[in-house]
CSV table of C-alpha atoms in Angstrom, one decimal:
chain,number,residue,atom,x,y,z
A,1,MET,CA,77.1,123.2,109.0
A,2,ASN,CA,77.1,123.4,112.7
A,3,TYR,CA,78.3,119.8,113.9
A,4,ASN,CA,81.1,119.5,115.9
A,5,ILE,CA,84.4,117.1,114.9
A,6,LYS,CA,84.8,114.9,116.7
A,7,THR,CA,88.4,113.6,117.8
A,8,ASP,CA,88.5,109.5,119.2
A,9,GLY,CA,93.5,109.2,119.2
A,10,LYS,CA,94.3,109.7,115.3
A,11,PHE,CA,90.6,110.3,113.9
A,12,ASN,CA,88.5,113.2,113.6
A,13,TYR,CA,84.9,112.7,112.2
A,14,ILE,CA,81.4,114.1,112.9
A,15,GLU,CA,79.0,111.7,114.7
A,16,GLU,CA,75.3,112.5,114.5
A,17,GLY,CA,72.0,110.5,115.1
A,18,GLU,CA,71.2,106.9,116.0
A,19,GLY,CA,70.1,104.0,114.2
A,20,PRO,CA,71.6,101.8,111.4
A,21,THR,CA,75.3,103.7,111.0
A,22,ILE,CA,76.3,105.4,107.2
A,23,VAL,CA,79.6,106.3,106.7
A,24,LEU,CA,79.9,109.4,103.9
A,25,LEU,CA,83.5,109.0,102.5
A,26,HIS,CA,84.3,112.5,100.7
A,27,GLY,CA,86.6,112.9,97.5
A,28,LEU,CA,90.5,114.0,96.7
A,29,PHE,CA,89.2,117.6,97.2
A,30,GLY,CA,86.1,117.0,99.1
A,31,ALA,CA,85.7,117.8,102.5
A,32,LEU,CA,82.7,117.1,105.6
A,33,SER,CA,80.9,119.9,104.2
A,34,ASN,CA,80.2,118.2,100.8
A,35,PHE,CA,77.9,116.0,102.7
A,36,ALA,CA,76.0,118.7,104.6
A,37,HIS,CA,72.6,118.3,103.1
A,38,VAL,CA,72.6,114.5,103.9
A,39,LEU,CA,73.9,114.9,107.0
A,40,ASP,CA,70.8,117.3,108.2
A,41,TYR,CA,68.2,114.8,106.1
A,42,PHE,CA,69.0,111.1,107.4
A,43,THR,CA,70.5,112.2,111.3
A,44,PRO,CA,67.1,111.7,112.6
A,45,LYS,CA,66.8,108.6,110.6
A,46,MET,CA,69.7,107.1,111.5
A,47,LYS,CA,73.1,107.1,112.8
A,48,VAL,CA,75.8,109.3,110.4
A,49,CYS,CA,79.0,109.3,110.6
A,50,ILE,CA,81.6,111.1,108.3
A,51,PRO,CA,85.5,110.7,109.0
A,52,LEU,CA,87.9,113.3,107.8
A,53,LEU,CA,90.6,111.3,105.5
A,54,PRO,CA,93.8,111.8,106.1
A,55,LEU,CA,94.4,113.1,102.3
A,56,PHE,CA,97.3,115.7,103.2
A,57,ASP,CA,98.4,114.2,106.7
A,58,LEU,CA,100.0,111.0,105.8
A,59,PRO,CA,103.6,109.7,104.7
A,60,LEU,CA,104.1,109.9,101.6
A,61,ASN,CA,104.3,106.4,101.3
A,62,GLU,CA,101.2,105.7,102.5
A,63,THR,CA,99.5,108.4,100.8
A,64,SER,CA,97.6,106.5,98.7
A,65,VAL,CA,93.8,105.0,97.9
A,66,ILE,CA,95.2,101.7,100.2
A,67,GLY,CA,96.1,104.0,102.6
A,68,MET,CA,92.8,105.3,102.9
A,69,VAL,CA,90.6,102.7,103.3
A,70,LYS,CA,93.5,101.8,106.1
A,71,HIS,CA,92.5,104.8,108.0
A,72,ILE,CA,88.7,103.3,107.5
A,73,GLU,CA,89.0,100.3,109.0
A,74,GLU,CA,91.7,101.1,111.4
A,75,PHE,CA,88.4,103.9,112.2
A,76,LEU,CA,84.9,101.5,112.0
A,77,GLU,CA,87.4,99.2,114.5
A,78,LYS,CA,88.2,101.8,116.8
A,79,ARG,CA,84.5,103.2,116.2
A,80,GLY,CA,83.5,99.1,116.6
A,81,TYR,CA,81.3,99.5,113.4
A,82,ASP,CA,81.3,96.1,111.7
A,83,ASP,CA,77.6,95.8,109.8
A,84,VAL,CA,77.9,99.7,108.0
A,85,ILE,CA,76.4,101.1,105.1
A,86,VAL,CA,79.3,103.1,103.2
A,87,LEU,CA,78.3,106.5,100.6
A,88,GLY,CA,81.2,107.3,98.5
A,89,ASN,CA,81.4,110.0,96.3
A,90,SER,CA,85.0,110.4,93.5
A,91,LEU,CA,88.0,109.3,95.1
A,92,GLY,CA,85.5,108.4,98.5
A,93,GLY,CA,83.5,105.9,95.5
A,94,HIS,CA,87.0,104.6,95.3
A,95,ILE,CA,88.4,103.8,98.5
A,96,ALA,CA,84.5,102.5,99.4
A,97,LEU,CA,84.9,100.3,97.3
A,98,LEU,CA,88.1,98.8,97.7
A,99,PHE,CA,87.2,99.4,101.8
A,100,THR,CA,84.0,96.8,100.9
A,101,LEU,CA,86.2,94.2,97.9
A,102,GLN,CA,88.1,93.8,101.0
A,103,ASN,CA,85.6,93.8,104.0
A,104,MET,CA,82.1,92.2,102.8
A,105,ASP,CA,81.3,91.1,106.0
A,106,LYS,CA,81.1,93.9,107.4
A,107,VAL,CA,79.0,96.5,104.6
A,108,ARG,CA,75.8,96.3,104.7
A,109,THR,CA,75.0,98.1,101.3
A,110,MET,CA,76.8,100.4,99.3
A,111,VAL,CA,76.8,103.8,97.4
A,112,LEU,CA,78.2,104.9,94.9
A,113,THR,CA,78.0,108.7,93.3
A,114,GLY,CA,80.7,110.0,90.3
A,115,SER,CA,83.1,107.7,91.7
A,116,SER,CA,86.3,107.0,90.8
A,117,GLY,CA,87.9,103.3,90.2
A,118,LEU,CA,87.3,102.8,86.3
A,119,PHE,CA,87.6,106.4,84.8
A,120,GLU,CA,91.2,107.2,86.4
A,121,SER,CA,91.7,109.3,83.0
A,122,ALA,CA,89.2,111.5,84.1
A,123,LEU,CA,91.0,112.3,88.0
A,124,GLY,CA,94.4,112.3,86.5
A,125,ASP,CA,93.4,115.3,83.9
A,126,THR,CA,91.5,117.2,86.2
A,127,TYR,CA,93.0,118.1,89.4
A,128,PRO,CA,94.5,121.6,88.7
A,129,LYS,CA,97.6,121.5,87.8
A,130,LYS,CA,98.5,125.6,87.5
A,131,SER,CA,98.5,127.7,90.4
A,132,ASP,CA,96.0,130.6,88.8
A,133,TYR,CA,93.0,131.5,91.0
A,134,THR,CA,90.6,132.1,87.4
A,135,TYR,CA,91.9,128.3,86.3
A,136,ILE,CA,91.2,126.8,89.0
A,137,LYS,CA,87.8,128.4,89.1
A,138,ASP,CA,87.2,126.8,86.2
A,139,LYS,CA,88.4,124.0,87.1
A,140,THR,CA,85.7,124.0,90.6
A,141,GLU,CA,83.0,125.2,88.3
A,142,TYR,CA,83.5,122.0,85.8
A,143,THR,CA,82.5,119.7,88.4
A,144,PHE,CA,79.0,121.3,88.2
A,145,TYR,CA,76.2,120.9,85.6
A,146,ASP,CA,75.7,124.6,87.4
A,147,PRO,CA,78.8,126.7,88.2
A,148,LYS,CA,77.3,128.5,90.1
A,149,THR,CA,77.2,125.3,92.5
A,150,ALA,CA,81.3,126.2,93.3
A,151,THR,CA,81.2,129.2,95.8
A,152,LYS,CA,83.7,131.2,96.5
A,153,ALA,CA,84.1,129.3,99.4
A,154,LEU,CA,85.2,125.6,98.0
A,155,VAL,CA,87.0,127.7,94.9
A,156,ASP,CA,89.8,129.4,98.0
A,157,GLU,CA,89.5,125.7,99.2
A,158,VAL,CA,90.8,123.9,95.9
A,159,TYR,CA,93.2,127.2,95.4
A,160,GLU,CA,94.3,126.9,98.9
A,161,ILE,CA,95.0,123.3,98.4
A,162,VAL,CA,96.9,123.6,95.0
A,163,ASN,CA,99.0,126.4,96.2
A,164,ASN,CA,100.4,124.4,99.3
A,165,ARG,CA,103.6,122.0,98.2
A,166,ASN,CA,102.6,119.4,100.7
A,167,LYS,CA,99.2,118.7,100.0
A,168,ALA,CA,99.7,119.1,96.3
A,169,ILE,CA,102.1,116.6,95.8
A,170,ARG,CA,100.2,115.0,98.1
A,171,VAL,CA,97.3,115.3,95.2
A,172,ILE,CA,99.2,113.5,92.8
A,173,TYR,CA,100.0,110.8,94.8
A,174,LEU,CA,96.3,110.1,95.6
A,175,ALA,CA,95.9,110.7,91.9
A,176,LYS,CA,98.6,108.4,90.7
A,177,SER,CA,97.0,105.6,92.9
A,178,ALA,CA,93.8,105.5,91.9
A,179,MET,CA,95.2,105.1,88.6
A,180,ARG,CA,97.1,102.2,89.2
A,181,HIS,CA,94.0,100.2,90.4
A,182,ASN,CA,91.7,100.1,88.2
A,183,LEU,CA,88.7,97.9,89.9
A,184,LYS,CA,87.5,96.6,86.2
A,185,ASP,CA,88.3,93.1,86.7
A,186,ASP,CA,87.4,93.1,90.9
A,187,LEU,CA,83.9,93.7,90.5
A,188,PRO,CA,82.2,91.0,89.6
A,189,LYS,CA,83.9,89.9,93.1
A,190,ILE,CA,81.4,92.7,95.0
A,191,THR,CA,78.1,90.9,95.4
A,192,THR,CA,77.2,93.9,97.7
A,193,ASN,CA,73.7,95.5,97.9
A,194,THR,CA,74.8,98.9,95.5
A,195,LEU,CA,72.9,101.9,94.4
A,196,LEU,CA,74.9,104.4,91.0
A,197,ILE,CA,73.7,107.9,92.4
A,198,TRP,CA,75.4,109.6,88.5
A,199,GLY,CA,75.0,112.9,87.7
A,200,LYS,CA,73.5,113.4,83.6
A,201,ASN,CA,75.5,115.9,83.0
A,202,ASP,CA,79.3,114.2,85.2
A,203,ARG,CA,82.1,115.1,82.9
A,204,ILE,CA,84.5,113.8,85.5
A,205,THR,CA,83.3,110.3,85.5
A,206,PRO,CA,80.3,110.3,82.7
A,207,PRO,CA,77.1,108.2,82.6
A,208,PHE,CA,79.0,105.8,80.4
A,209,VAL,CA,81.3,105.1,84.0
A,210,ALA,CA,77.9,104.8,85.5
A,211,GLU,CA,76.9,102.0,83.7
A,212,GLU,CA,79.9,100.4,83.4
A,213,PHE,CA,79.7,100.0,87.3
A,214,LEU,CA,76.3,98.5,86.7
A,215,LYS,CA,77.4,96.2,83.9
A,216,GLN,CA,80.4,94.7,86.7
A,217,LEU,CA,78.7,95.2,89.4
A,218,PRO,CA,76.4,91.9,90.6
A,219,ASN,CA,73.5,93.2,92.5
A,220,ALA,CA,73.6,97.0,91.5
A,221,GLN,CA,71.0,99.4,90.4
A,222,LEU,CA,71.7,103.3,89.3
A,223,ASP,CA,69.8,106.3,89.4
A,224,PHE,CA,70.0,109.3,87.2
A,225,ILE,CA,69.7,113.1,88.0
A,226,ASN,CA,69.4,115.0,85.0
A,227,GLN,CA,71.3,119.1,85.7
A,228,CYS,CA,73.4,117.6,87.9
A,229,GLY,CA,77.2,117.1,87.1
A,230,HIS,CA,79.6,115.0,89.4
A,231,ALA,CA,78.8,116.0,93.2
A,232,ALA,CA,75.4,115.4,93.3
A,233,MET,CA,75.1,114.9,97.3
A,234,MET,CA,75.7,119.1,96.8
A,235,GLU,CA,74.2,120.2,93.7
A,236,LYS,CA,70.5,118.3,93.9
A,237,PRO,CA,70.3,117.5,97.1
A,238,ASP,CA,66.4,116.8,97.5
A,239,GLU,CA,67.0,114.3,94.6
A,240,PHE,CA,70.0,112.5,96.0
A,241,ASN,CA,68.2,112.1,99.6
A,242,LYS,CA,65.3,111.2,97.9
A,243,HIS,CA,67.3,108.3,96.4
A,244,LEU,CA,69.2,107.4,99.0
A,245,GLU,CA,66.2,107.2,100.8
A,246,ASP,CA,64.3,104.9,98.8
A,247,PHE,CA,67.5,102.5,98.2
A,248,LEU,CA,67.8,102.1,102.3
A,249,VAL,CA,63.7,101.3,102.7
A,250,LYS,CA,63.8,99.1,99.8
A,251,HIS,CA,66.7,96.6,101.7
A,252,ASN,CA,64.9,97.4,105.4
A,253,ILE,CA,67.8,99.7,106.5
A,254,ILE,CA,65.3,102.5,107.6
A,255,LYS,CA,61.8,102.8,108.1
A,256,PRO,CA,59.3,104.8,105.1
């Protein structure tokens, strides 16, 4: 991923392309690189923006899903964006949901993939609690249908987080915050057109979670991807991008 990380005040982000703006939100153990394929595919068609979420940088009393939503609100205001597509994976999906709930006038469409917000027991059960490398490797591989998707570099990133006391504490704070902010009662209020792209073999947020999102969100559609786990944009990037592109074309955001 050869894009420059830009800085604007306290915000670090990637921003490439021109046209309608899509904002990509990574998960709890995610990084900017998780969206490399989305960035490469859509940069010629639209402006792609990936803010680096301050998961490990805020004071503990601000380390929460609400703290992340506030960060995104301030970031978009700083950049002057008020008509965006938001796309979130895992915890990033949870942040996208909360942001959209509070800012529906600023969100053109929303895309969720493997999102938390309904099934937080999964998030709580899966953040690693041990520092053993083999354990971390197994847990990272569990995220995907094909364990080979969990490269050594990815396992090393997760291992570093778990063995950094400052980061590990914030992982726990964020996971517990997500559990406290279950959105089932709020989902019917989100009338934004929404695409759910879900791995059919997601074991972190299983298919029934996607089906519940579909049931509760008034204007949602669900596209499953077979032989795919929790991070479809990484494991099945071509299929993921096709589903996303078709949705954006359907809603007249980009041209075919």
